[in-house]
Coordinates of C-alpha atoms in Angstrom, one line a residue:
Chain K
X759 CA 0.0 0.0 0.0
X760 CA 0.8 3.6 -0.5
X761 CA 3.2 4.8 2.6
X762 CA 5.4 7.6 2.0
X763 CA 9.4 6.5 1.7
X764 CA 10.8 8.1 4.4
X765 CA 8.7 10.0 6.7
X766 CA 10.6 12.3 9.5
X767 CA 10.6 12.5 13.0
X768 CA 11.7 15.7 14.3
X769 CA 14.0 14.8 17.7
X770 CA 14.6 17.2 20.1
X771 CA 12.2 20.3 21.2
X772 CA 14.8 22.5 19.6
X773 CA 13.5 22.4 15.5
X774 CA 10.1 22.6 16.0
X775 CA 9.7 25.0 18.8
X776 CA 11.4 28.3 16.3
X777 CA 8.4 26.8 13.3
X778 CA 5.5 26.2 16.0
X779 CA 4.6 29.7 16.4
X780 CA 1.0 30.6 13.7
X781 CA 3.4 32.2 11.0
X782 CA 2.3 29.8 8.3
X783 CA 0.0 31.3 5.8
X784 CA -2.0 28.0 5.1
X785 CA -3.0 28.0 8.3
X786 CA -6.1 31.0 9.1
X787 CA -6.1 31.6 4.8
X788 CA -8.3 28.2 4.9
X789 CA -10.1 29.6 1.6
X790 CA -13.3 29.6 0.3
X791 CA -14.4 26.7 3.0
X792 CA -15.7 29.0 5.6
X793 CA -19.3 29.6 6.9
X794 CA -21.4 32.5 5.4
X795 CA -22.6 35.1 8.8
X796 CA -19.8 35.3 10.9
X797 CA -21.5 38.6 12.2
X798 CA -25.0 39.0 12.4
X799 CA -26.5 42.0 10.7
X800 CA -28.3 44.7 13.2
X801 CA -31.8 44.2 13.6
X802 CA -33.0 47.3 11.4
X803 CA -31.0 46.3 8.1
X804 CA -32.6 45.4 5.2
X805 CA -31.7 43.0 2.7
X806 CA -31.9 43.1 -0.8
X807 CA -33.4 39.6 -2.3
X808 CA -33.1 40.7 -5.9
X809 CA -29.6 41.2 -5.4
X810 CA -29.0 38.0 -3.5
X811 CA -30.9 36.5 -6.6
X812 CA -28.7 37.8 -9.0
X813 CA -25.8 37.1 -7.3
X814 CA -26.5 33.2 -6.6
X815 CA -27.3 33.1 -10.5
X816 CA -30.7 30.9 -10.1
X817 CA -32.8 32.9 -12.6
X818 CA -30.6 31.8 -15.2
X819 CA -30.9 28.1 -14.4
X820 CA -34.9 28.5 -13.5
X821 CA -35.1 30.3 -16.9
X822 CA -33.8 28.0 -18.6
X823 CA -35.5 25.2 -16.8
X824 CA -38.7 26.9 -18.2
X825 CA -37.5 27.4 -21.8
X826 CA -36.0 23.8 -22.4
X827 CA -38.1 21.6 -20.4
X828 CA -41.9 21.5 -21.6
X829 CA -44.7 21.1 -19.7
X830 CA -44.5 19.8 -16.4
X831 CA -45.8 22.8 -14.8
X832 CA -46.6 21.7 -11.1
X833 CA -42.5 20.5 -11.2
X834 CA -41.6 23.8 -11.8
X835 CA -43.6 25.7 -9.4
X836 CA -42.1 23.1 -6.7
X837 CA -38.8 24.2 -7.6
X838 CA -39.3 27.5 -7.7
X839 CA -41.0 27.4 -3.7
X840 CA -37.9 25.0 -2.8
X841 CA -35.5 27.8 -4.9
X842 CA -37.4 30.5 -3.1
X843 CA -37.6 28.8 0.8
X844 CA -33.5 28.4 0.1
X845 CA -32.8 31.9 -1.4
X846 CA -34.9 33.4 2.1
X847 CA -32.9 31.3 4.4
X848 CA -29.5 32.3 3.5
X849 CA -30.5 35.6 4.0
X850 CA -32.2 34.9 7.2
X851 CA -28.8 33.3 8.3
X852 CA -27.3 37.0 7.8
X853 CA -29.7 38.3 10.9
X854 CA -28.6 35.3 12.6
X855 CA -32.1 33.6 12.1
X856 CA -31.0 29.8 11.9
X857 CA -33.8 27.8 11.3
X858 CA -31.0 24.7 10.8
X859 CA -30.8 23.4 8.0
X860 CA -33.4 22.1 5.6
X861 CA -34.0 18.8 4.6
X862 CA -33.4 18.4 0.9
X863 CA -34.1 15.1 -0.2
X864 CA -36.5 14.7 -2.5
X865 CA -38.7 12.0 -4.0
X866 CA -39.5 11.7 -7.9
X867 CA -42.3 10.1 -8.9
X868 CA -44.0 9.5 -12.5
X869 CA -44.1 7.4 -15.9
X870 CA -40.7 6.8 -17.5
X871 CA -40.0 9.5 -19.9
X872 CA -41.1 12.6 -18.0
X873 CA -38.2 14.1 -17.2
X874 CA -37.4 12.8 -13.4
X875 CA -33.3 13.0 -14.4
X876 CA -33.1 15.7 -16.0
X877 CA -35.1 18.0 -13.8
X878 CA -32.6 16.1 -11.2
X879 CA -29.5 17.6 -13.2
X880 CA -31.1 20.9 -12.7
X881 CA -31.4 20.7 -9.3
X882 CA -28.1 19.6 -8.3
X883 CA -27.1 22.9 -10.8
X884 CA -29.4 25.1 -8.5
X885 CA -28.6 23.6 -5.1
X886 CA -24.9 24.6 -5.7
X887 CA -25.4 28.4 -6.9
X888 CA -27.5 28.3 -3.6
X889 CA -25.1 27.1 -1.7
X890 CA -26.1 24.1 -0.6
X891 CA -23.9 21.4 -2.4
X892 CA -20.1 22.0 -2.7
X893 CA -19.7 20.0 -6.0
X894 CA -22.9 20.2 -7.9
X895 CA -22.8 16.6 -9.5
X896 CA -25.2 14.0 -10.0
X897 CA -24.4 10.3 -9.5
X898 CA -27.2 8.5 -10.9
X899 CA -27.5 4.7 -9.4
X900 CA -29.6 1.8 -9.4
X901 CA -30.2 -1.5 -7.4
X902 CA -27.1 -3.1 -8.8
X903 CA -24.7 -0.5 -7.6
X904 CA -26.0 -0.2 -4.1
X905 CA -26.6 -4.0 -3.4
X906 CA -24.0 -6.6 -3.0
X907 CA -24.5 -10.0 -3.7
X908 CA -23.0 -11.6 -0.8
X909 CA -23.0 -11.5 3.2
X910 CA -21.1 -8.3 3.7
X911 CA -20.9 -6.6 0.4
X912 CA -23.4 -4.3 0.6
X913 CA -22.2 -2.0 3.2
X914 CA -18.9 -1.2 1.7
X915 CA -20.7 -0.9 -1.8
X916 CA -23.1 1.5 -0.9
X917 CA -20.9 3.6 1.4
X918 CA -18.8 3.6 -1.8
X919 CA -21.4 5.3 -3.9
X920 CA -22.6 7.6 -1.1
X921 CA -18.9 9.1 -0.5
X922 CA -18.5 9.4 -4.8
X923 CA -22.1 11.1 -4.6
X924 CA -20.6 13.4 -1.8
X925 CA -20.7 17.0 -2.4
X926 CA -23.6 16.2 -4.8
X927 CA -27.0 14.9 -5.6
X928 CA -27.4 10.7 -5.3
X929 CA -29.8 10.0 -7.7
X930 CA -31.5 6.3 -7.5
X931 CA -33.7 5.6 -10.1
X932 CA -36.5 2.6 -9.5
X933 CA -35.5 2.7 -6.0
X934 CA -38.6 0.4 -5.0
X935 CA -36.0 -2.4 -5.9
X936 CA -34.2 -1.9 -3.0
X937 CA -36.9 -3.2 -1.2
X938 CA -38.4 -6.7 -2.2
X939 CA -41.4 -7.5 0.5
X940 CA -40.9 -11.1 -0.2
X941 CA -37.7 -11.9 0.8
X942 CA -36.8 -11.2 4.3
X943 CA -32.9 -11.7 3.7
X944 CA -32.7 -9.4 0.4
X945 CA -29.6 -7.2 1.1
X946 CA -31.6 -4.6 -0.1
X947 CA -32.8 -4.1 3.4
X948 CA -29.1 -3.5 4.6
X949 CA -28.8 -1.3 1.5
X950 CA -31.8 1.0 3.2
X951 CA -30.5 1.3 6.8
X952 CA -27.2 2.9 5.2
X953 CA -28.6 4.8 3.1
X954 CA -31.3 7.0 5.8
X955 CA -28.0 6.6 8.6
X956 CA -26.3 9.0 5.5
X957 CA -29.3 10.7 5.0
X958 CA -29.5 11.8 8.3
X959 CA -26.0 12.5 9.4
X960 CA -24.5 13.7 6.4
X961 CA -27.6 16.0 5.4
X962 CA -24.7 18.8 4.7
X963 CA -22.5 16.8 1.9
X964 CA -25.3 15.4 -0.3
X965 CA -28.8 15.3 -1.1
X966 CA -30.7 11.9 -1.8
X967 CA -33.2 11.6 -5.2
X968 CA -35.2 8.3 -5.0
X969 CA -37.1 8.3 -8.7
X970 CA -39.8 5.7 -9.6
X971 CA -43.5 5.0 -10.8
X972 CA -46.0 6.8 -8.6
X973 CA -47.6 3.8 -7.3
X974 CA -44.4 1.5 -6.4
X975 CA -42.7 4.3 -5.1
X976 CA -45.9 4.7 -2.7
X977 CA -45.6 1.2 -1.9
X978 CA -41.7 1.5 -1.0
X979 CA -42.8 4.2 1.2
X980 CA -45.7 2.2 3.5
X981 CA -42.6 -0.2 3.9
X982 CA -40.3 1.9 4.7
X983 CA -42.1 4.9 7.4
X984 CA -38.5 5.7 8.1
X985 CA -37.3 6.6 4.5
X986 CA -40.7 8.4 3.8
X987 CA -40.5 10.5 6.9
X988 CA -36.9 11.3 6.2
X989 CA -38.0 13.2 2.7
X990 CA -39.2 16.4 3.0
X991 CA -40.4 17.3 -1.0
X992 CA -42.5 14.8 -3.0
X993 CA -42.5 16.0 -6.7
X994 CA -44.7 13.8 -9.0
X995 CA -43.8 14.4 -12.7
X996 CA -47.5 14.5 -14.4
X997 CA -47.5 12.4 -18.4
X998 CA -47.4 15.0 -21.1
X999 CA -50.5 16.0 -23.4
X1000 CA -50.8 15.5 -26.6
X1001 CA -49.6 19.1 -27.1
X1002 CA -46.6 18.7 -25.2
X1003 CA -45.6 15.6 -27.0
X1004 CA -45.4 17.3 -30.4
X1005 CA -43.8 20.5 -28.6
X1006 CA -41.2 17.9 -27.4
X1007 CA -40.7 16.3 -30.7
X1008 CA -40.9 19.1 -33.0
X1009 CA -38.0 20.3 -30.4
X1010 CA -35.8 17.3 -30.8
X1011 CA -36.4 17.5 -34.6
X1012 CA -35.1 21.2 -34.3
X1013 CA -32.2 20.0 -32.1
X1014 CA -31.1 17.5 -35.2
X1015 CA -31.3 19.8 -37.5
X1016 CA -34.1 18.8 -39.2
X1017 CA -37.7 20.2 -40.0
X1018 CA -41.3 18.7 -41.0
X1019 CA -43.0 19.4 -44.0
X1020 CA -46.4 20.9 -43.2
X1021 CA -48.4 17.4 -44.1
X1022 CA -45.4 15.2 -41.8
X1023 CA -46.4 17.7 -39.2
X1024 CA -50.0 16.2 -39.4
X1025 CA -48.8 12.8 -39.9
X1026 CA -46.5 13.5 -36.6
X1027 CA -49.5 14.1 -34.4
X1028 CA -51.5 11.6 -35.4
X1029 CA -48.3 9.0 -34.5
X1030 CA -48.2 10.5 -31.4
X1031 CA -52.0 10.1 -30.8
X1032 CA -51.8 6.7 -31.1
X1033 CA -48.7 5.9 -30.0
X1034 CA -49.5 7.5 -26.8
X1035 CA -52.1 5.0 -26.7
X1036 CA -50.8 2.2 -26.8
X1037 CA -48.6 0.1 -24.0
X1038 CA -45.2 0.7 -22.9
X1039 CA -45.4 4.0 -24.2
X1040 CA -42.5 6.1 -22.6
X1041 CA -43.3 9.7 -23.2
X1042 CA -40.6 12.2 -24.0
X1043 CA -38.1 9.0 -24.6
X1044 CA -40.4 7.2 -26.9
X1045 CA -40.6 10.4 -28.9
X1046 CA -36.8 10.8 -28.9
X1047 CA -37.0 6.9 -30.1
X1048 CA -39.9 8.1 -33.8
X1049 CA -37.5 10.7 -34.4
X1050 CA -34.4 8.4 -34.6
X1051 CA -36.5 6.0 -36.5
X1052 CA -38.1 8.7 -39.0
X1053 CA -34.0 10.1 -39.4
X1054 CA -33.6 6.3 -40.2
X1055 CA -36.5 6.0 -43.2
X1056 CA -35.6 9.7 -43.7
X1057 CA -31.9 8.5 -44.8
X1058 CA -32.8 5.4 -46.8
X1059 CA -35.6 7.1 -49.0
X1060 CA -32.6 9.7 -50.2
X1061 CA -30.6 6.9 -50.8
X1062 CA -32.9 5.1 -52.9
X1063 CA -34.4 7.8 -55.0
X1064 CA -30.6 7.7 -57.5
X1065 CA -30.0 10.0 -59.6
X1066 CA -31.8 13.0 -58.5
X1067 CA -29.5 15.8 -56.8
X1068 CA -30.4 16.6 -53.3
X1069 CA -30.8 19.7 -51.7
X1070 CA -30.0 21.2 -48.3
X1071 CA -33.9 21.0 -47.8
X1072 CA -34.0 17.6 -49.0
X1073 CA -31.2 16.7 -46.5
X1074 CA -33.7 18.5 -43.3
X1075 CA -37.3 17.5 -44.5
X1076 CA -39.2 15.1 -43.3
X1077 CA -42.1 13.9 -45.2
X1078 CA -45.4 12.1 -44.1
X1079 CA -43.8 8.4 -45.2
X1080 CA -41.0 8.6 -43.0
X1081 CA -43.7 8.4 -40.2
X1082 CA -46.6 6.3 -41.8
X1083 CA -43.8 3.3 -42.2
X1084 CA -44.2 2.8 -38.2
X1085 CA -45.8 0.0 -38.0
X1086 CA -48.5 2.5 -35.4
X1087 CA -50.3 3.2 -38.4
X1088 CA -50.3 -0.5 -39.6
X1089 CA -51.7 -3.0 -36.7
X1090 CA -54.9 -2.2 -35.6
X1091 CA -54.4 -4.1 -32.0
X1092 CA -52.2 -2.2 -29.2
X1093 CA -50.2 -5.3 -28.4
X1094 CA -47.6 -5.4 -30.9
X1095 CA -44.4 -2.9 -29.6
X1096 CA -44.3 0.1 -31.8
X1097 CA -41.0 0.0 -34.4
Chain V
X1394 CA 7.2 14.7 22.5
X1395 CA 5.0 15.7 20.0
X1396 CA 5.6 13.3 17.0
X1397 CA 6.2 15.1 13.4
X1398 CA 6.0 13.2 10.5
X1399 CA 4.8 13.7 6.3
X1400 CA 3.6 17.0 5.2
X1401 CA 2.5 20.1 7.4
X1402 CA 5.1 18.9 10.1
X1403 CA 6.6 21.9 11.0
X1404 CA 2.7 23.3 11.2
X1405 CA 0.5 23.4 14.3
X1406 CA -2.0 19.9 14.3
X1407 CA -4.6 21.1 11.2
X1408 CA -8.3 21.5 11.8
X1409 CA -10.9 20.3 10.4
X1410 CA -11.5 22.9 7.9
X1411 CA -7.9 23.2 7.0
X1412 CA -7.8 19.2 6.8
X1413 CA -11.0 19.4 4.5
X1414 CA -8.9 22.1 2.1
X1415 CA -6.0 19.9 1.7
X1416 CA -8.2 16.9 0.7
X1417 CA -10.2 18.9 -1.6
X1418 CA -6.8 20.3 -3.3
X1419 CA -5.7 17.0 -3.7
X1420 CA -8.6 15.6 -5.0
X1421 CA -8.1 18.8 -7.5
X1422 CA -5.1 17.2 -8.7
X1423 CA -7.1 13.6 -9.1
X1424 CA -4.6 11.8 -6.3
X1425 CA -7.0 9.5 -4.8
X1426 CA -6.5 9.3 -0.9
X1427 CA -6.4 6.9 2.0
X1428 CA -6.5 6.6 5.4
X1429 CA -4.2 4.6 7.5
X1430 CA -4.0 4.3 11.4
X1431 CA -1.1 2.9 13.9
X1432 CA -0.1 3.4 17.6
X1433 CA 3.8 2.6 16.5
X1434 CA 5.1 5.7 15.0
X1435 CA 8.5 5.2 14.6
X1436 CA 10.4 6.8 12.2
X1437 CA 11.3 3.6 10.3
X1438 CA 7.7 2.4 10.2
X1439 CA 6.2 2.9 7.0
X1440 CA 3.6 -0.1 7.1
X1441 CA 0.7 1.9 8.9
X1442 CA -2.9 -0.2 9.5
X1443 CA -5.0 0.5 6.0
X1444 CA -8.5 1.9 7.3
X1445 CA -10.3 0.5 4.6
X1446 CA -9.1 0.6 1.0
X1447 CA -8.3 3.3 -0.7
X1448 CA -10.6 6.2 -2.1
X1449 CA -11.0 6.4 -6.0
X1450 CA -13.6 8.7 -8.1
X1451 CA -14.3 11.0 -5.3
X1452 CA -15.6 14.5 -6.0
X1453 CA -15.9 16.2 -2.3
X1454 CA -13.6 16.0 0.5
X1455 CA -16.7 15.6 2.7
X1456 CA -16.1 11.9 1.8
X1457 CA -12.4 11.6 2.9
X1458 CA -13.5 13.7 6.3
X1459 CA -16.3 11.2 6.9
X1460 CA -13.8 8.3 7.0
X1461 CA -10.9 10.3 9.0
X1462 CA -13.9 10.5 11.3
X1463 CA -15.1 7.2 11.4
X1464 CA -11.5 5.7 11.9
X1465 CA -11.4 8.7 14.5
X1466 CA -13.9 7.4 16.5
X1467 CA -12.3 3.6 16.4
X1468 CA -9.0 4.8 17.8
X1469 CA -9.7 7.8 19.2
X1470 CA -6.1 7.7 20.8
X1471 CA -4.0 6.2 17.5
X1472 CA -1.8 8.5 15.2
X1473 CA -4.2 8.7 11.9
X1474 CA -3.0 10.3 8.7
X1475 CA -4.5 10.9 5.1
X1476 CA -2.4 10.2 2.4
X1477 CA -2.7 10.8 -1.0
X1478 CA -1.2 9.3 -4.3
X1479 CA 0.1 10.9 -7.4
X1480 CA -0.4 7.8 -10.2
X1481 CA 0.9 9.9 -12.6
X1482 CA 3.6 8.6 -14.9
X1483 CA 6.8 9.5 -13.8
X1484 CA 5.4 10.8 -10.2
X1485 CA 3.7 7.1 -9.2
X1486 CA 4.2 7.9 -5.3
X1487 CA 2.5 9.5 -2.1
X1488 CA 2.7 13.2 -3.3
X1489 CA 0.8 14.1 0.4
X1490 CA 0.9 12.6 3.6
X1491 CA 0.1 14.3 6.9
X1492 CA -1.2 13.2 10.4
X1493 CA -4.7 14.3 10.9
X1494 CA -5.4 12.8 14.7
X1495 CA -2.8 11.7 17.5
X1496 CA -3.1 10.9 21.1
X1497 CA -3.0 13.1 24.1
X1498 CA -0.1 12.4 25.5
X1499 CA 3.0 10.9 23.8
X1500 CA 5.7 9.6 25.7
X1501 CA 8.3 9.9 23.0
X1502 CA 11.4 8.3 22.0
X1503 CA 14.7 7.0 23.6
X1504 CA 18.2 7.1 21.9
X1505 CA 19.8 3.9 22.7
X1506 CA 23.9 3.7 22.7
X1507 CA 25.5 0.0 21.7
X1508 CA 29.0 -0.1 22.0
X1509 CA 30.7 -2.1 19.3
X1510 CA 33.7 -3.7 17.9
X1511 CA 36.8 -0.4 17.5
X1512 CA 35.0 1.6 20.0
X1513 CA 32.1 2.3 17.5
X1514 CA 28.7 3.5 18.9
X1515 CA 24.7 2.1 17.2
X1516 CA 22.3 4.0 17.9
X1517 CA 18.8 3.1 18.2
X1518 CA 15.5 5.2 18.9
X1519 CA 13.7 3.2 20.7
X1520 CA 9.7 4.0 21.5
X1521 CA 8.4 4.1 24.7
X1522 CA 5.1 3.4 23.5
X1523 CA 5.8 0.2 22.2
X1524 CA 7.0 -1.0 25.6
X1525 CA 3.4 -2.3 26.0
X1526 CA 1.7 -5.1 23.5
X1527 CA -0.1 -3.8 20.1
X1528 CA -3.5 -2.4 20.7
X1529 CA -2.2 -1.2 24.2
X1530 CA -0.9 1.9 23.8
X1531 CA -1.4 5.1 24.6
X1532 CA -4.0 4.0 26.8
X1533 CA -5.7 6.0 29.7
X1534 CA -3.1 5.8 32.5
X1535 CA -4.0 3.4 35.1

């Protein structure tokens, strides 16, 4: 193991005596690590909130939380009350008002799809301009990384993830795996008890995500009071609307560089319409998934028509055939998995 | 006889702030760090007990700070220090190493004199600590 070569001993109370006095600069110029309010402000001051705004730099990642994410509107005003309750606090801390700090760990529930991680991105973004995480990263685990697979491999595994995830956001997606009701010696259990220990002690170095379906992560919750009562904010991610799907797609086809004629654009919502219908539909990602396809059919059609030159607008449109292939439009039962 | 040893030696003991700096620095550079513990701190004794393995992929020092803790709390009255390790090529060795908890008292070292052949002298420092069995030392005095 790593041991340094020759460490000294200083002998003697002669050497170190001269050096002991507090002459070294390292030691009071600690740096950017100390607290905020080392001296409360009087009573009558006033405090400037837009300022403090401005300074922590949270409009700009609430803007664009606004502009890039569609939809999701009751996620938004959640953040904005958890942004605001944050932004208030620090400035209460400046009268000396401590009301400790808050818990930050959060629950995400909703359908696959609906933006749970990257809304989770965001918030790890904004908990560091406020302050409250040093680093600002998201680790993003599941089951497998937390739970070992033999007598005595969780703890170390988990601790492992929670000290990477330090300074940051823990993300655990389908956490209702950690918990399987059926089998009393699942490790998943042990998984748990490190987990809220963390939670609770280390509630200064790193907040905990848990992400799932609504109604397994409610279960998770009945059977585990502990880790329910430990979360303070419970955000559930609503499925988008028909609208918001083709705001999403027509978004993503933007991002690609590419465009829909105006009869794809039809042809687009009616794909959506039923696709949305059918099962294992997973919103946002599903859409992501037609417009890969459609670049797919998209790129085959221009390679088949020879001879004719293309243009730049051949190269971006989309037309109504690169959609009606899907086999959506084809198979009147739901059953068959959209391609 | 306070016991100096690695980086920071000629420095008053760090706190925990101070301690949390240097960790973060040298997770700055991408050393990854480890914590080792012993109550025989001779001079000569490089082969400290490894408190768990070392610390890759870390992004905050709040992680190092929790183990120093926890192996703080073990052996509240061993010598702990932090190391860190340069791996890169060329460097491949501790590039920081300092003690971050030691116990309350230390009774310190003796210089032992053997007469040889010729008139020639050994020394030896010799630990008073180590007097008493492993896992012993530096225990409350009875």
């Amino acid at each position: 193991m790593a041991s340094d070569g020759h460490p000294r001993i200083a002998f003697g109370a002669g050497a170190p005596a001269a050096l002991s006095s507090r002459s070294a600069p390292s030691a009071d110029g600690g740096g950017a690590l100390g607290g905020r309010a080392c001296q409360p402000e009087p009573d009558d001051a006033v405090v400037d909130l837009a300022t403090a705004r401005q300074v922590s730099g949270i409009d700009e990642v609430l803007d664009a939380m606004e502009q890039e994410l569609v939809g999701l509107a009751p996620v938004k005003t959640k953040i904005r009350e958890i942004a605001a309750l944050l932004l208030v606090d620090a400035e209460r801390a400046r009268f000396g008002l401590t009301a400790g700090r808050p818990s930050l760990h959060m629950s995400f529930t909703g359908d696959p799809g609906t933006g749970k991680t990257t809304v989770a991105l965001r918030m790890a973004d904004l908990l560091k301009r406020l302050g409250y995480l040093e680093r600002g990263h998201l680790v993003a685990v599941g089951r497998d990384e937390l739970v070992g697979q033999y007598v005595g491999h969780t703890a170390p595994k988990t601790k492992e993830v929670l000290k990477r995830a330090m300074g940051g956001v823990l993300f655990i997606d389908e956490a209702y795996y950690l918990y399987r009701a059926d089998n009393e010696r699942d490790y998943g259990q042990e998984s748990i008890e490190i987990l809220l220990q963390v939670m609770e002690n280390q509630r200064d170095d790193l907040v905990v995500i848990l992400a799932g379906y609504k109604d397994r992560m409610d279960t998770f919750f009945q059977a585990n009071p502990g880790m329910s009562s430990r979360i303070a904010h419970h955000i559930h991610f609503p499925g988008y609307t028909l609208d918001e799907l083709e705001q999403i797609g027509l978004l993503m086809v933007g991002q690609a560089g590419y465009r829909l004629s105006p009869a794809a654009g039809t042809t687009f919502r009616d794909y959506l319409g039923r696709r949305s219908g059918q099962p294992r539909f997973a919103n946002a990602r599903s859409v992501r998934n037609a417009v890969e396809r459609a670049r797919l059919r998209h790129a085959s059609r221009l390679v088949q028509q020879s001879g004719a030159p293309v243009s730049k607008d051949d190269l971006m449109r989309f037309e109504p055939g690169d959609f009606l292939a899907s086999r959506v439009f084809h198979s009147g039962s739901g059953d068959a998995p959209a391609t | 006889m306070r016991i100096t040893q690695g980086t920071f030696s000629y420095l008053p003991d760090l706190s925990d702030d101070e301690i949390k700096a240097q960790i973060q620095r040298a997770l700055g550079q991408g050393w990854p760090l480890s914590v080792e513990f012993t109550d025989d701190p001779h001079p000569r004794n490089t082969y400290w007990d490894m408190w768990g393995l070392p610390m890759f992929d870390l992004h905050d020092a709040a992680a190092v700070l929790y183990e120093v803790n926890e192996c703080r709390r073990a052996y509240p009255r061993h010598y702990i220090r932090v190391n860190a390790y340069d791996a890169a090529r060329g460097r491949q060795t501790v590039a920081l190493s300092f003690i971050v908890n030691r116990p309350p008292d230390e009774p310190g070292f003796r210089l032992d004199r053997q007469e040889t052949a010729d008139r020639r002298v050994r020394y030896t420092t010799h630990s008073y600590a180590t007097e008493r069995p492993a896992g012993a030392r530096y225990q409350e005095a009875r």
